[in-house]
């Protein structure tokens, strides 16, 4: 089972000359992390912002810069560079580069490779707001769109030139999502395998108030649940993410409902039913303060510290798993354990009544809590699957595909 839709895909990245070029380094890193093969061309102007050495260190290939380099042409000519790619990504796409593309100019390696391709081209524009809104640029955008070129961004915001408005290059995560969407659409032309399925997913911590300014919380970042939501949406599922407080931005294509407490999370989940799949990835606080104070608790010198009386929170996973009406046909829980991981998770699956449990070791030495990597075991009614150490993103994609397989097997058995 391929871990990522990008695994083995060949991306030719064309880096234009803009301050946003530095963001390409992050983009390359993320593409490589997901198994893509990346080749990069830098325009002359791009080399003023990032060096070919930084780019080639990250791609693991040489950085291509020169149309008339004898050695380059002998090793990998400009036509070959285009032909050898599954997708061309232009980031940052400057006004100049877009004007060349729209008019079919080919006077350097970047523009030549762009004219020589019959592959999909994805453009991430980046320029001053006046340059972006200029009639000439907008005309070029219209032409490029009519030619079948895809766009991601530009975003609105503060610009390096001190102005505000549209023109900021899309963030690496957004460009990455656009690239992943492109390959997902290629892989599933009629819509993803989870098209027509509705998924409810919880993620993040909950905050349980002590008084108006203090709360009980935990270290969950929400990264794993957000990645799962995004992976499921990419496979075509209608995805509703009920999220506790996190610093993460809404995953593309996902409906996000933000809540604070466990009780709010449960209400939001019940409102979102019926669903075909429920995934409880949130680190819901087990307890809340019995009666949170209406005013901020005051520290009085000489007085004893206040004693907090805790009461149990509702268990969202158990509630959804044991519903008489509208129980989602597949309910998946998570079990973060610090010892006897599989043993504890197996009994948790039975106790809570869910169908699958994704168990992981979160003892501090693993760095899983808040980190980017995860080692999980998938425990189903049929048995146990041990997955290797993977980035959380890859765990999410693997789980999403496993869910799609589960439904296609169930359908075949009908
Ligand atoms: O009981 P424990 O917290 O170890 O169980 C973990 C699983 O239960 C996770 O899937 C978590 O999202 C879910 N859970 C829940 N509501 C709670 C506590 C845990 O949905 N109050």
GROMACS .gro file of C-alpha atoms and ligand atoms in nm:
model
  435
    1UNK     CA    1   0.000   0.000   0.000
    2UNK     CA    2   0.161   0.330  -0.112
    3UNK     CA    3   0.189   0.564   0.188
    4UNK     CA    4   0.126   0.882  -0.003
    5UNK     CA    5  -0.044   0.982  -0.324
    6UNK     CA    6   0.284   1.161  -0.404
    7UNK     CA    7   0.497   0.852  -0.370
    8UNK     CA    8   0.711   0.819  -0.685
    9UNK     CA    9   0.546   1.118  -0.861
   10UNK     CA   10   0.783   1.337  -1.057
   11UNK     CA   11   0.745   1.707  -0.996
   12UNK     CA   12   0.937   1.970  -1.191
   13UNK     CA   13   0.949   2.283  -0.978
   14UNK     CA   14   1.021   2.608  -1.157
   15UNK     CA   15   1.137   2.874  -0.915
   16UNK     CA   16   1.086   3.234  -1.026
   17UNK     CA   17   1.262   3.540  -0.891
   18UNK     CA   18   1.061   3.667  -0.598
   19UNK     CA   19   1.116   3.702  -0.226
   20UNK     CA   20   0.874   3.410  -0.177
   21UNK     CA   21   1.133   3.181  -0.340
   22UNK     CA   22   1.256   3.091   0.009
   23UNK     CA   23   0.925   2.914   0.072
   24UNK     CA   24   1.012   2.672  -0.208
   25UNK     CA   25   1.275   2.512   0.009
   26UNK     CA   26   1.003   2.411   0.254
   27UNK     CA   27   0.784   2.294  -0.034
   28UNK     CA   28   1.062   2.072  -0.169
   29UNK     CA   29   1.122   1.927   0.177
   30UNK     CA   30   0.755   1.839   0.217
   31UNK     CA   31   0.730   1.689  -0.132
   32UNK     CA   32   1.037   1.474  -0.070
   33UNK     CA   33   0.902   1.365   0.270
   34UNK     CA   34   0.599   1.226   0.087
   35UNK     CA   35   0.810   1.031  -0.159
   36UNK     CA   36   0.793   1.263  -0.462
   37UNK     CA   37   1.091   1.299  -0.698
   38UNK     CA   38   1.160   1.667  -0.733
   39UNK     CA   39   1.371   1.839  -0.999
   40UNK     CA   40   1.407   2.215  -0.987
   41UNK     CA   41   1.483   2.489  -1.238
   42UNK     CA   42   1.583   2.832  -1.109
   43UNK     CA   43   1.550   3.142  -1.325
   44UNK     CA   44   1.839   3.389  -1.315
   45UNK     CA   45   1.633   3.615  -1.088
   46UNK     CA   46   1.544   3.324  -0.857
   47UNK     CA   47   1.915   3.273  -0.792
   48UNK     CA   48   1.925   3.618  -0.634
   49UNK     CA   49   1.686   3.488  -0.366
   50UNK     CA   50   1.782   3.122  -0.313
   51UNK     CA   51   2.099   2.948  -0.414
   52UNK     CA   52   2.114   2.647  -0.647
   53UNK     CA   53   2.312   2.475  -0.371
   54UNK     CA   54   2.024   2.499  -0.119
   55UNK     CA   55   1.780   2.377  -0.381
   56UNK     CA   56   1.992   2.085  -0.495
   57UNK     CA   57   2.070   1.983  -0.135
   58UNK     CA   58   1.698   1.940  -0.081
   59UNK     CA   59   1.601   1.785  -0.415
   60UNK     CA   60   1.899   1.549  -0.407
   61UNK     CA   61   1.952   1.634  -0.775
   62UNK     CA   62   2.137   1.912  -0.951
   63UNK     CA   63   1.959   2.246  -0.970
   64UNK     CA   64   1.899   2.336  -1.336
   65UNK     CA   65   1.968   2.695  -1.431
   66UNK     CA   66   2.112   2.728  -1.776
   67UNK     CA   67   1.946   2.673  -2.114
   68UNK     CA   68   2.273   2.657  -2.299
   69UNK     CA   69   2.476   2.444  -2.059
   70UNK     CA   70   2.652   2.176  -2.260
   71UNK     CA   71   2.683   1.941  -1.965
   72UNK     CA   72   2.317   1.986  -1.867
   73UNK     CA   73   2.199   1.927  -2.221
   74UNK     CA   74   2.413   1.616  -2.242
   75UNK     CA   75   2.279   1.481  -1.910
   76UNK     CA   76   1.920   1.606  -1.914
   77UNK     CA   77   1.812   1.844  -2.190
   78UNK     CA   78   1.540   2.103  -2.145
   79UNK     CA   79   1.291   1.892  -2.340
   80UNK     CA   80   1.381   1.592  -2.129
   81UNK     CA   81   1.323   1.791  -1.809
   82UNK     CA   82   0.963   1.860  -1.912
   83UNK     CA   83   0.903   1.516  -2.055
   84UNK     CA   84   1.036   1.348  -1.746
   85UNK     CA   85   0.785   1.517  -1.512
   86UNK     CA   86   0.428   1.426  -1.416
   87UNK     CA   87   0.350   1.782  -1.308
   88UNK     CA   88   0.513   2.124  -1.344
   89UNK     CA   89   0.481   2.366  -1.054
   90UNK     CA   90   0.577   2.731  -1.093
   91UNK     CA   91   0.642   2.886  -0.752
   92UNK     CA   92   0.684   3.171  -0.708
   93UNK     CA   93   0.533   3.263  -1.043
   94UNK     CA   94   0.637   3.622  -1.106
   95UNK     CA   95   0.445   3.861  -1.332
   96UNK     CA   96   0.726   3.824  -1.583
   97UNK     CA   97   0.720   3.445  -1.587
   98UNK     CA   98   0.342   3.441  -1.623
   99UNK     CA   99   0.360   3.692  -1.910
  100UNK     CA  100   0.610   3.468  -2.086
  101UNK     CA  101   0.392   3.162  -2.033
  102UNK     CA  102   0.079   3.339  -2.156
  103UNK     CA  103   0.257   3.451  -2.473
  104UNK     CA  104   0.461   3.141  -2.545
  105UNK     CA  105   0.800   3.306  -2.499
  106UNK     CA  106   1.093   3.074  -2.446
  107UNK     CA  107   1.417   3.258  -2.388
  108UNK     CA  108   1.554   3.080  -2.081
  109UNK     CA  109   1.545   2.731  -1.932
  110UNK     CA  110   1.232   2.791  -1.719
  111UNK     CA  111   1.016   2.935  -1.997
  112UNK     CA  112   1.146   2.680  -2.248
  113UNK     CA  113   1.059   2.389  -2.021
  114UNK     CA  114   0.713   2.541  -1.971
  115UNK     CA  115   0.655   2.575  -2.345
  116UNK     CA  116   0.788   2.228  -2.415
  117UNK     CA  117   0.549   2.049  -2.180
  118UNK     CA  118   0.219   1.879  -2.241
  119UNK     CA  119   0.179   1.806  -1.868
  120UNK     CA  120  -0.041   1.987  -1.618
  121UNK     CA  121   0.108   2.314  -1.493
  122UNK     CA  122   0.025   2.453  -1.148
  123UNK     CA  123   0.110   2.816  -1.086
  124UNK     CA  124   0.155   2.988  -0.749
  125UNK     CA  125   0.172   3.360  -0.827
  126UNK     CA  126   0.365   3.600  -0.605
  127UNK     CA  127   0.402   3.969  -0.672
  128UNK     CA  128   0.325   4.320  -0.556
  129UNK     CA  129  -0.048   4.385  -0.526
  130UNK     CA  130  -0.047   4.647  -0.806
  131UNK     CA  131   0.137   4.413  -1.038
  132UNK     CA  132  -0.116   4.139  -0.961
  133UNK     CA  133  -0.420   4.361  -1.015
  134UNK     CA  134  -0.274   4.523  -1.329
  135UNK     CA  135  -0.489   4.461  -1.635
  136UNK     CA  136  -0.194   4.305  -1.820
  137UNK     CA  137  -0.137   4.044  -1.546
  138UNK     CA  138  -0.508   3.970  -1.516
  139UNK     CA  139  -0.524   3.926  -1.895
  140UNK     CA  140  -0.237   3.679  -1.870
  141UNK     CA  141  -0.412   3.492  -1.587
  142UNK     CA  142  -0.725   3.461  -1.801
  143UNK     CA  143  -0.520   3.333  -2.094
  144UNK     CA  144  -0.338   3.081  -1.877
  145UNK     CA  145  -0.662   2.957  -1.722
  146UNK     CA  146  -0.810   2.917  -2.070
  147UNK     CA  147  -0.498   2.715  -2.159
  148UNK     CA  148  -0.577   2.477  -1.870
  149UNK     CA  149  -0.318   2.605  -1.626
  150UNK     CA  150  -0.420   2.564  -1.258
  151UNK     CA  151  -0.365   2.831  -0.992
  152UNK     CA  152  -0.307   2.816  -0.619
  153UNK     CA  153  -0.325   3.158  -0.451
  154UNK     CA  154  -0.221   3.430  -0.441
  155UNK     CA  155  -0.327   3.507  -0.085
  156UNK     CA  156  -0.411   3.842   0.062
  157UNK     CA  157  -0.193   3.987   0.335
  158UNK     CA  158   0.105   4.202   0.427
  159UNK     CA  159   0.365   4.200   0.157
  160UNK     CA  160   0.743   4.224   0.172
  161UNK     CA  161   0.716   4.557  -0.015
  162UNK     CA  162   0.515   4.705   0.273
  163UNK     CA  163   0.177   4.700   0.097
  164UNK     CA  164  -0.133   4.496   0.176
  165UNK     CA  165  -0.354   4.301  -0.059
  166UNK     CA  166  -0.360   4.000  -0.290
  167UNK     CA  167  -0.021   3.894  -0.420
  168UNK     CA  168   0.137   3.686  -0.143
  169UNK     CA  169   0.237   3.342  -0.258
  170UNK     CA  170   0.025   3.056  -0.120
  171UNK     CA  171   0.190   2.883   0.176
  172UNK     CA  172   0.388   2.563   0.109
  173UNK     CA  173   0.109   2.359   0.277
  174UNK     CA  174  -0.148   2.504   0.036
  175UNK     CA  175   0.068   2.440  -0.269
  176UNK     CA  176   0.131   2.088  -0.143
  177UNK     CA  177  -0.244   2.030  -0.098
  178UNK     CA  178  -0.306   2.154  -0.455
  179UNK     CA  179  -0.039   1.912  -0.583
  180UNK     CA  180  -0.190   1.625  -0.384
  181UNK     CA  181  -0.538   1.711  -0.514
  182UNK     CA  182  -0.409   1.703  -0.868
  183UNK     CA  183  -0.266   1.352  -0.828
  184UNK     CA  184  -0.573   1.233  -0.637
  185UNK     CA  185  -0.798   1.348  -0.920
  186UNK     CA  186  -0.572   1.166  -1.166
  187UNK     CA  187  -0.584   0.850  -0.955
  188UNK     CA  188  -0.963   0.863  -0.908
  189UNK     CA  189  -1.112   1.026  -1.216
  190UNK     CA  190  -1.476   0.965  -1.116
  191UNK     CA  191  -1.424   1.095  -0.759
  192UNK     CA  192  -1.239   0.932  -0.471
  193UNK     CA  193  -1.322   0.589  -0.329
  194UNK     CA  194  -1.497   0.752  -0.033
  195UNK     CA  195  -1.724   0.966  -0.250
  196UNK     CA  196  -2.074   0.963  -0.103
  197UNK     CA  197  -1.948   0.876   0.248
  198UNK     CA  198  -1.985   1.117   0.536
  199UNK     CA  199  -1.713   1.120   0.801
  200UNK     CA  200  -1.716   1.278   1.143
  201UNK     CA  201  -1.380   1.323   1.310
  202UNK     CA  202  -1.277   1.472   1.644
  203UNK     CA  203  -0.933   1.617   1.701
  204UNK     CA  204  -0.722   1.828   1.934
  205UNK     CA  205  -0.743   1.872   2.309
  206UNK     CA  206  -1.036   2.010   2.502
  207UNK     CA  207  -1.013   2.303   2.740
  208UNK     CA  208  -1.208   2.266   3.061
  209UNK     CA  209  -1.257   2.600   3.237
  210UNK     CA  210  -1.154   2.656   3.598
  211UNK     CA  211  -1.257   3.020   3.591
  212UNK     CA  212  -1.290   3.276   3.306
  213UNK     CA  213  -0.911   3.287   3.250
  214UNK     CA  214  -0.783   2.943   3.350
  215UNK     CA  215  -0.846   2.596   3.216
  216UNK     CA  216  -0.739   2.231   3.233
  217UNK     CA  217  -0.588   2.102   2.909
  218UNK     CA  218  -0.341   1.850   2.767
  219UNK     CA  219  -0.054   1.847   2.518
  220UNK     CA  220  -0.244   1.726   2.212
  221UNK     CA  221  -0.157   1.932   1.901
  222UNK     CA  222  -0.441   1.797   1.685
  223UNK     CA  223  -0.194   1.724   1.402
  224UNK     CA  224  -0.289   1.359   1.360
  225UNK     CA  225  -0.666   1.422   1.349
  226UNK     CA  226  -0.629   1.715   1.107
  227UNK     CA  227  -0.412   1.504   0.878
  228UNK     CA  228  -0.673   1.225   0.884
  229UNK     CA  229  -0.951   1.471   0.802
  230UNK     CA  230  -0.754   1.602   0.507
  231UNK     CA  231  -0.669   1.253   0.380
  232UNK     CA  232  -1.033   1.143   0.400
  233UNK     CA  233  -1.153   1.455   0.221
  234UNK     CA  234  -0.897   1.392  -0.048
  235UNK     CA  235  -1.044   1.045  -0.103
  236UNK     CA  236  -1.380   1.211  -0.166
  237UNK     CA  237  -1.550   1.185   0.176
  238UNK     CA  238  -1.768   1.466   0.303
  239UNK     CA  239  -1.563   1.540   0.613
  240UNK     CA  240  -1.669   1.720   0.929
  241UNK     CA  241  -1.389   1.791   1.174
  242UNK     CA  242  -1.494   1.878   1.529
  243UNK     CA  243  -1.183   2.036   1.672
  244UNK     CA  244  -1.081   2.142   2.019
  245UNK     CA  245  -0.853   2.450   2.046
  246UNK     CA  246  -0.545   2.411   1.821
  247UNK     CA  247  -0.302   2.634   1.633
  248UNK     CA  248  -0.368   2.453   1.305
  249UNK     CA  249  -0.544   2.602   1.005
  250UNK     CA  250  -0.854   2.439   0.857
  251UNK     CA  251  -0.758   2.153   0.623
  252UNK     CA  252  -0.873   2.217   0.264
  253UNK     CA  253  -1.205   2.061   0.168
  254UNK     CA  254  -1.304   1.991   0.531
  255UNK     CA  255  -1.591   2.150   0.728
  256UNK     CA  256  -1.445   2.251   1.064
  257UNK     CA  257  -1.650   2.308   1.379
  258UNK     CA  258  -1.441   2.454   1.660
  259UNK     CA  259  -1.532   2.382   2.020
  260UNK     CA  260  -1.363   2.419   2.359
  261UNK     CA  261  -1.498   2.169   2.607
  262UNK     CA  262  -1.577   1.796   2.597
  263UNK     CA  263  -1.945   1.866   2.636
  264UNK     CA  264  -1.942   2.108   2.342
  265UNK     CA  265  -1.753   1.848   2.140
  266UNK     CA  266  -2.015   1.583   2.212
  267UNK     CA  267  -2.300   1.817   2.116
  268UNK     CA  268  -2.125   1.910   1.790
  269UNK     CA  269  -2.071   1.540   1.711
  270UNK     CA  270  -2.431   1.446   1.780
  271UNK     CA  271  -2.550   1.735   1.565
  272UNK     CA  272  -2.330   1.613   1.279
  273UNK     CA  273  -2.489   1.263   1.275
  274UNK     CA  274  -2.580   1.059   1.078
  275UNK     CA  275  -2.239   0.965   0.944
  276UNK     CA  276  -2.094   0.655   0.778
  277UNK     CA  277  -1.769   0.678   0.970
  278UNK     CA  278  -1.677   0.835   1.305
  279UNK     CA  279  -1.315   0.877   1.405
  280UNK     CA  280  -1.240   0.996   1.756
  281UNK     CA  281  -0.886   1.125   1.750
  282UNK     CA  282  -0.937   1.403   2.005
  283UNK     CA  283  -0.758   1.393   2.337
  284UNK     CA  284  -1.073   1.471   2.531
  285UNK     CA  285  -1.013   1.572   2.893
  286UNK     CA  286  -1.137   1.291   3.115
  287UNK     CA  287  -1.246   1.534   3.384
  288UNK     CA  288  -1.377   1.886   3.414
  289UNK     CA  289  -1.405   2.115   3.714
  290UNK     CA  290  -1.738   2.045   3.884
  291UNK     CA  291  -1.846   2.407   3.889
  292UNK     CA  292  -1.618   2.656   3.721
  293UNK     CA  293  -1.603   2.995   3.890
  294UNK     CA  294  -1.786   3.285   3.728
  295UNK     CA  295  -1.514   3.529   3.833
  296UNK     CA  296  -1.137   3.485   3.831
  297UNK     CA  297  -1.023   3.302   4.145
  298UNK     CA  298  -0.819   3.537   4.362
  299UNK     CA  299  -0.500   3.447   4.541
  300UNK     CA  300  -0.537   3.563   4.902
  301UNK     CA  301  -0.221   3.571   5.110
  302UNK     CA  302  -0.240   3.335   5.403
  303UNK     CA  303  -0.533   3.142   5.253
  304UNK     CA  304  -0.508   2.784   5.137
  305UNK     CA  305  -0.488   2.711   4.764
  306UNK     CA  306  -0.832   2.628   4.624
  307UNK     CA  307  -0.917   2.258   4.594
  308UNK     CA  308  -1.059   2.171   4.254
  309UNK     CA  309  -1.340   1.921   4.257
  310UNK     CA  310  -1.339   1.723   3.931
  311UNK     CA  311  -1.624   1.533   3.766
  312UNK     CA  312  -1.610   1.294   3.472
  313UNK     CA  313  -1.663   1.421   3.118
  314UNK     CA  314  -1.885   1.239   2.870
  315UNK     CA  315  -1.699   0.976   2.668
  316UNK     CA  316  -1.763   1.075   2.306
  317UNK     CA  317  -1.620   0.759   2.152
  318UNK     CA  318  -1.824   0.532   2.379
  319UNK     CA  319  -2.138   0.740   2.326
  320UNK     CA  320  -2.109   0.723   1.946
  321UNK     CA  321  -2.016   0.352   1.954
  322UNK     CA  322  -2.312   0.257   2.169
  323UNK     CA  323  -2.579   0.467   1.999
  324UNK     CA  324  -2.906   0.285   1.935
  325UNK     CA  325  -3.001   0.513   1.645
  326UNK     CA  326  -2.760   0.657   1.394
  327UNK     CA  327  -2.458   0.457   1.513
  328UNK     CA  328  -2.203   0.515   1.238
  329UNK     CA  329  -2.132   0.178   1.069
  330UNK     CA  330  -1.758   0.223   1.130
  331UNK     CA  331  -1.641   0.381   1.455
  332UNK     CA  332  -1.268   0.426   1.505
  333UNK     CA  333  -1.103   0.525   1.832
  334UNK     CA  334  -0.750   0.609   1.930
  335UNK     CA  335  -0.560   0.479   2.228
  336UNK     CA  336  -0.257   0.672   2.340
  337UNK     CA  337  -0.074   0.449   2.583
  338UNK     CA  338   0.258   0.464   2.765
  339UNK     CA  339   0.291   0.088   2.837
  340UNK     CA  340   0.138  -0.245   2.722
  341UNK     CA  341   0.012  -0.053   2.421
  342UNK     CA  342  -0.166  -0.331   2.231
  343UNK     CA  343  -0.302  -0.504   2.539
  344UNK     CA  344  -0.457  -0.185   2.679
  345UNK     CA  345  -0.587  -0.077   2.340
  346UNK     CA  346  -0.752  -0.413   2.273
  347UNK     CA  347  -0.944  -0.401   2.599
  348UNK     CA  348  -1.031  -0.036   2.531
  349UNK     CA  349  -1.184  -0.131   2.197
  350UNK     CA  350  -1.407  -0.386   2.365
  351UNK     CA  351  -1.496  -0.161   2.658
  352UNK     CA  352  -1.593   0.136   2.444
  353UNK     CA  353  -1.765  -0.070   2.175
  354UNK     CA  354  -1.589   0.080   1.873
  355UNK     CA  355  -1.491  -0.123   1.565
  356UNK     CA  356  -1.128  -0.025   1.529
  357UNK     CA  357  -0.868   0.125   1.760
  358UNK     CA  358  -0.554   0.299   1.643
  359UNK     CA  359  -0.308   0.246   1.926
  360UNK     CA  360   0.013   0.435   1.975
  361UNK     CA  361   0.293   0.467   2.227
  362UNK     CA  362   0.306   0.820   2.364
  363UNK     CA  363   0.563   0.772   2.638
  364UNK     CA  364   0.778   1.090   2.651
  365UNK     CA  365   1.084   0.918   2.498
  366UNK     CA  366   0.894   0.856   2.171
  367UNK     CA  367   0.832   1.229   2.110
  368UNK     CA  368   0.495   1.144   1.955
  369UNK     CA  369   0.294   1.397   2.159
  370UNK     CA  370   0.319   1.720   1.961
  371UNK     CA  371   0.580   1.569   1.725
  372UNK     CA  372   0.555   1.477   1.356
  373UNK     CA  373   0.613   1.100   1.366
  374UNK     CA  374   0.398   0.817   1.494
  375UNK     CA  375   0.416   0.438   1.529
  376UNK     CA  376   0.070   0.284   1.542
  377UNK     CA  377  -0.103  -0.053   1.564
  378UNK     CA  378  -0.444  -0.090   1.405
  379UNK     CA  379  -0.663  -0.317   1.616
  380UNK     CA  380  -0.979  -0.444   1.451
  381UNK     CA  381  -1.228  -0.718   1.540
  382UNK     CA  382  -1.022  -0.948   1.319
  383UNK     CA  383  -0.681  -0.883   1.470
  384UNK     CA  384  -0.386  -0.650   1.480
  385UNK     CA  385  -0.177  -0.472   1.216
  386UNK     CA  386   0.158  -0.318   1.316
  387UNK     CA  387   0.246  -0.018   1.105
  388UNK     CA  388   0.603   0.114   1.077
  389UNK     CA  389   0.725   0.448   1.212
  390UNK     CA  390   0.567   0.703   0.977
  391UNK     CA  391   0.507   1.078   0.957
  392UNK     CA  392   0.161   1.158   1.096
  393UNK     CA  393   0.060   1.258   0.746
  394UNK     CA  394   0.146   0.910   0.616
  395UNK     CA  395  -0.038   0.744   0.906
  396UNK     CA  396  -0.341   0.954   0.806
  397UNK     CA  397  -0.319   0.856   0.441
  398UNK     CA  398  -0.275   0.491   0.525
  399UNK     CA  399  -0.574   0.497   0.760
  400UNK     CA  400  -0.788   0.674   0.498
  401UNK     CA  401  -0.698   0.411   0.237
  402UNK     CA  402  -0.760   0.132   0.487
  403UNK     CA  403  -1.108   0.275   0.549
  404UNK     CA  404  -1.173   0.298   0.174
  405UNK     CA  405  -1.062  -0.066   0.137
  406UNK     CA  406  -1.292  -0.167   0.422
  407UNK     CA  407  -1.594  -0.016   0.246
  408UNK     CA  408  -1.503  -0.156  -0.094
  409UNK     CA  409  -1.462  -0.507   0.058
  410UNK     CA  410  -1.795  -0.469   0.241
  411UNK     CA  411  -1.960  -0.360  -0.084
  412UNK     CA  412  -1.811  -0.652  -0.277
  413UNK     CA  413  -1.947  -0.892  -0.012
  414UNK     CA  414  -2.303  -0.755  -0.047
  415LIG     O1  415  -1.019   0.650   2.749
  415LIG     P1  416  -0.913   0.704   2.661
  415LIG     O2  417  -0.898   0.852   2.670
  415LIG     O3  418  -0.780   0.637   2.672
  415LIG     O4  419  -0.963   0.667   2.513
  415LIG     C1  420  -0.911   0.723   2.401
  415LIG     C2  421  -1.016   0.726   2.293
  415LIG     O5  422  -1.141   0.767   2.344
  415LIG     C3  423  -0.983   0.827   2.186
  415LIG     O6  424  -1.037   0.781   2.065
  415LIG     C4  425  -1.055   0.952   2.234
  415LIG     O7  426  -1.083   1.040   2.126
  415LIG     C5  427  -1.180   0.893   2.292
  415LIG     N1  428  -1.238   0.969   2.405
  415LIG     C6  429  -1.356   1.034   2.385
  415LIG     N2  430  -1.415   1.101   2.490
  415LIG     C7  431  -1.356   1.103   2.611
  415LIG     C8  432  -1.233   1.036   2.632
  415LIG     C9  433  -1.177   0.971   2.525
  415LIG     O8  434  -1.409   1.034   2.273
  415LIG     N3  435  -1.412   1.168   2.711
   0.00000   0.00000   0.00000
